[in-house]
């Protein structure tokens, strides 16, 4: 069966360092992968999308990589700040009309320590 | 502009009662999704509406769950004869997705359902 694993339930990083979150999947061939941020009591907020034929995507202090051979995506936050503390979710979709539904990982709760 | 809204924000009900949850998507978004999120868990897909196509109901956990959508607007998720294991946050998302492109999903704040 399909499985999406995010490296750890919780990750503590010192402010200013780079936080790296991992998303691994099995029994799945996604067309694209998305990362979302979720704060307590709120719905997820979209951050980045990366397609299967893309190796890397950047947005400000965020960087996502996608390795379809390893079946893994890495999500990096550089120069981390306490405001980056949240739960980060990866989500995959097969894509194509009618296949847009996302399968989510369980999330990694990131805490940036001042 | 207005985002996705959901009502009620909180719902407490007794086991065996029916509940109805509402989602107002962003205007013009053709795709609408319902997810369930149990405490400390990831999001579990329930159902997906895309325009006038037949909905994808593959994630509904039992026949007690159903959802409707009026055209490309409001959607309601109904849970009949609620059970304690139905307690969760129910999230709705909409997307401008139409065939051929990959779009982000915009989530509402969720409805927290507690079944006593």
PDB file of N, CA, C and O in Angstrom, chain A residues 11-20 61 77-82 84-85 110-114:
ATOM      1  N   UNK A  11      11.219  18.215  15.444  1.00  0.00           N
ATOM      2  CA  UNK A  11      12.594  18.600  15.139  1.00  0.00           C
ATOM      3  C   UNK A  11      12.858  19.953  15.785  1.00  0.00           C
ATOM      4  O   UNK A  11      12.090  20.897  15.582  1.00  0.00           O
ATOM      5  N   UNK A  12      13.932  20.027  16.568  1.00  0.00           N
ATOM      6  CA  UNK A  12      14.322  21.292  17.211  1.00  0.00           C
ATOM      7  C   UNK A  12      15.612  21.795  16.575  1.00  0.00           C
ATOM      8  O   UNK A  12      16.591  21.044  16.474  1.00  0.00           O
ATOM      9  N   UNK A  13      15.595  23.043  16.130  1.00  0.00           N
ATOM     10  CA  UNK A  13      16.737  23.635  15.434  1.00  0.00           C
ATOM     11  C   UNK A  13      17.051  24.985  16.073  1.00  0.00           C
ATOM     12  O   UNK A  13      16.140  25.748  16.415  1.00  0.00           O
ATOM     13  N   UNK A  14      18.327  25.274  16.200  1.00  0.00           N
ATOM     14  CA  UNK A  14      18.755  26.569  16.729  1.00  0.00           C
ATOM     15  C   UNK A  14      18.490  27.661  15.703  1.00  0.00           C
ATOM     16  O   UNK A  14      18.713  27.465  14.497  1.00  0.00           O
ATOM     17  N   UNK A  15      18.021  28.789  16.188  1.00  0.00           N
ATOM     18  CA  UNK A  15      17.763  29.935  15.312  1.00  0.00           C
ATOM     19  C   UNK A  15      19.003  30.269  14.482  1.00  0.00           C
ATOM     20  O   UNK A  15      20.131  30.257  14.984  1.00  0.00           O
ATOM     21  N   UNK A  16      18.771  30.539  13.211  1.00  0.00           N
ATOM     22  CA  UNK A  16      19.865  30.905  12.315  1.00  0.00           C
ATOM     23  C   UNK A  16      20.430  29.724  11.536  1.00  0.00           C
ATOM     24  O   UNK A  16      21.055  29.913  10.490  1.00  0.00           O
ATOM     25  N   UNK A  17      20.194  28.505  12.034  1.00  0.00           N
ATOM     26  CA  UNK A  17      20.663  27.306  11.333  1.00  0.00           C
ATOM     27  C   UNK A  17      19.679  26.911  10.239  1.00  0.00           C
ATOM     28  O   UNK A  17      18.570  27.444  10.153  1.00  0.00           O
ATOM     29  N   UNK A  18      20.100  25.946   9.422  1.00  0.00           N
ATOM     30  CA  UNK A  18      19.224  25.410   8.383  1.00  0.00           C
ATOM     31  C   UNK A  18      18.461  24.208   8.923  1.00  0.00           C
ATOM     32  O   UNK A  18      19.068  23.277   9.461  1.00  0.00           O
ATOM     33  N   UNK A  19      17.155  24.246   8.755  1.00  0.00           N
ATOM     34  CA  UNK A  19      16.307  23.110   9.134  1.00  0.00           C
ATOM     35  C   UNK A  19      16.069  22.274   7.882  1.00  0.00           C
ATOM     36  O   UNK A  19      15.754  22.815   6.815  1.00  0.00           O
ATOM     37  N   UNK A  20      16.245  20.956   8.000  1.00  0.00           N
ATOM     38  CA  UNK A  20      16.020  20.050   6.879  1.00  0.00           C
ATOM     39  C   UNK A  20      15.005  18.996   7.280  1.00  0.00           C
ATOM     40  O   UNK A  20      15.212  18.262   8.247  1.00  0.00           O
ATOM     41  N   UNK A  61      13.653  31.844   1.538  1.00  0.00           N
ATOM     42  CA  UNK A  61      14.551  31.022   2.375  1.00  0.00           C
ATOM     43  C   UNK A  61      14.221  29.531   2.289  1.00  0.00           C
ATOM     44  O   UNK A  61      14.829  28.704   2.983  1.00  0.00           O
ATOM     45  N   UNK A  77      14.819  25.008   5.270  1.00  0.00           N
ATOM     46  CA  UNK A  77      14.585  26.408   5.643  1.00  0.00           C
ATOM     47  C   UNK A  77      15.927  26.955   6.102  1.00  0.00           C
ATOM     48  O   UNK A  77      16.483  26.513   7.117  1.00  0.00           O
ATOM     49  N   UNK A  78      16.470  27.903   5.344  1.00  0.00           N
ATOM     50  CA  UNK A  78      17.756  28.486   5.728  1.00  0.00           C
ATOM     51  C   UNK A  78      17.535  29.690   6.634  1.00  0.00           C
ATOM     52  O   UNK A  78      16.450  30.286   6.642  1.00  0.00           O
ATOM     53  N   UNK A  79      18.563  30.028   7.402  1.00  0.00           N
ATOM     54  CA  UNK A  79      18.508  31.168   8.334  1.00  0.00           C
ATOM     55  C   UNK A  79      17.205  31.115   9.132  1.00  0.00           C
ATOM     56  O   UNK A  79      16.435  32.078   9.162  1.00  0.00           O
ATOM     57  N   UNK A  80      16.962  29.984   9.781  1.00  0.00           N
ATOM     58  CA  UNK A  80      15.673  29.749  10.429  1.00  0.00           C
ATOM     59  C   UNK A  80      15.394  30.773  11.528  1.00  0.00           C
ATOM     60  O   UNK A  80      16.310  31.297  12.180  1.00  0.00           O
ATOM     61  N   UNK A  81      14.093  31.046  11.705  1.00  0.00           N
ATOM     62  CA  UNK A  81      13.635  32.035  12.675  1.00  0.00           C
ATOM     63  C   UNK A  81      12.571  31.392  13.560  1.00  0.00           C
ATOM     64  O   UNK A  81      11.870  30.481  13.117  1.00  0.00           O
ATOM     65  N   UNK A  82      12.391  31.886  14.778  1.00  0.00           N
ATOM     66  CA  UNK A  82      11.337  31.337  15.632  1.00  0.00           C
ATOM     67  C   UNK A  82       9.962  31.326  14.964  1.00  0.00           C
ATOM     68  O   UNK A  82       9.155  30.426  15.196  1.00  0.00           O
ATOM     69  N   UNK A  84       9.307  30.487  12.114  1.00  0.00           N
ATOM     70  CA  UNK A  84       9.195  29.310  11.239  1.00  0.00           C
ATOM     71  C   UNK A  84       8.672  28.092  11.983  1.00  0.00           C
ATOM     72  O   UNK A  84       8.398  27.052  11.382  1.00  0.00           O
ATOM     73  N   UNK A  85       8.541  28.192  13.293  1.00  0.00           N
ATOM     74  CA  UNK A  85       8.047  27.067  14.093  1.00  0.00           C
ATOM     75  C   UNK A  85       6.608  26.745  13.693  1.00  0.00           C
ATOM     76  O   UNK A  85       5.730  27.610  13.725  1.00  0.00           O
ATOM     77  N   UNK A 110       8.220  21.380  13.675  1.00  0.00           N
ATOM     78  CA  UNK A 110       9.510  22.067  13.747  1.00  0.00           C
ATOM     79  C   UNK A 110       9.454  23.178  14.792  1.00  0.00           C
ATOM     80  O   UNK A 110       8.519  23.983  14.793  1.00  0.00           O
ATOM     81  N   UNK A 111      10.450  23.186  15.666  1.00  0.00           N
ATOM     82  CA  UNK A 111      10.580  24.262  16.649  1.00  0.00           C
ATOM     83  C   UNK A 111      11.937  24.920  16.465  1.00  0.00           C
ATOM     84  O   UNK A 111      12.971  24.225  16.487  1.00  0.00           O
ATOM     85  N   UNK A 112      11.925  26.224  16.252  1.00  0.00           N
ATOM     86  CA  UNK A 112      13.166  26.988  16.123  1.00  0.00           C
ATOM     87  C   UNK A 112      13.442  27.638  17.479  1.00  0.00           C
ATOM     88  O   UNK A 112      12.634  28.427  17.981  1.00  0.00           O
ATOM     89  N   UNK A 113      14.565  27.292  18.044  1.00  0.00           N
ATOM     90  CA  UNK A 113      14.902  27.746  19.397  1.00  0.00           C
ATOM     91  C   UNK A 113      15.713  29.038  19.325  1.00  0.00           C
ATOM     92  O   UNK A 113      16.754  29.067  18.669  1.00  0.00           O
ATOM     93  N   UNK A 114      15.234  30.099  19.988  1.00  0.00           N
ATOM     94  CA  UNK A 114      15.955  31.381  19.923  1.00  0.00           C
ATOM     95  C   UNK A 114      17.335  31.288  20.569  1.00  0.00           C
ATOM     96  O   UNK A 114      17.561  30.491  21.476  1.00  0.00           O
TER      97      UNK A 114
END
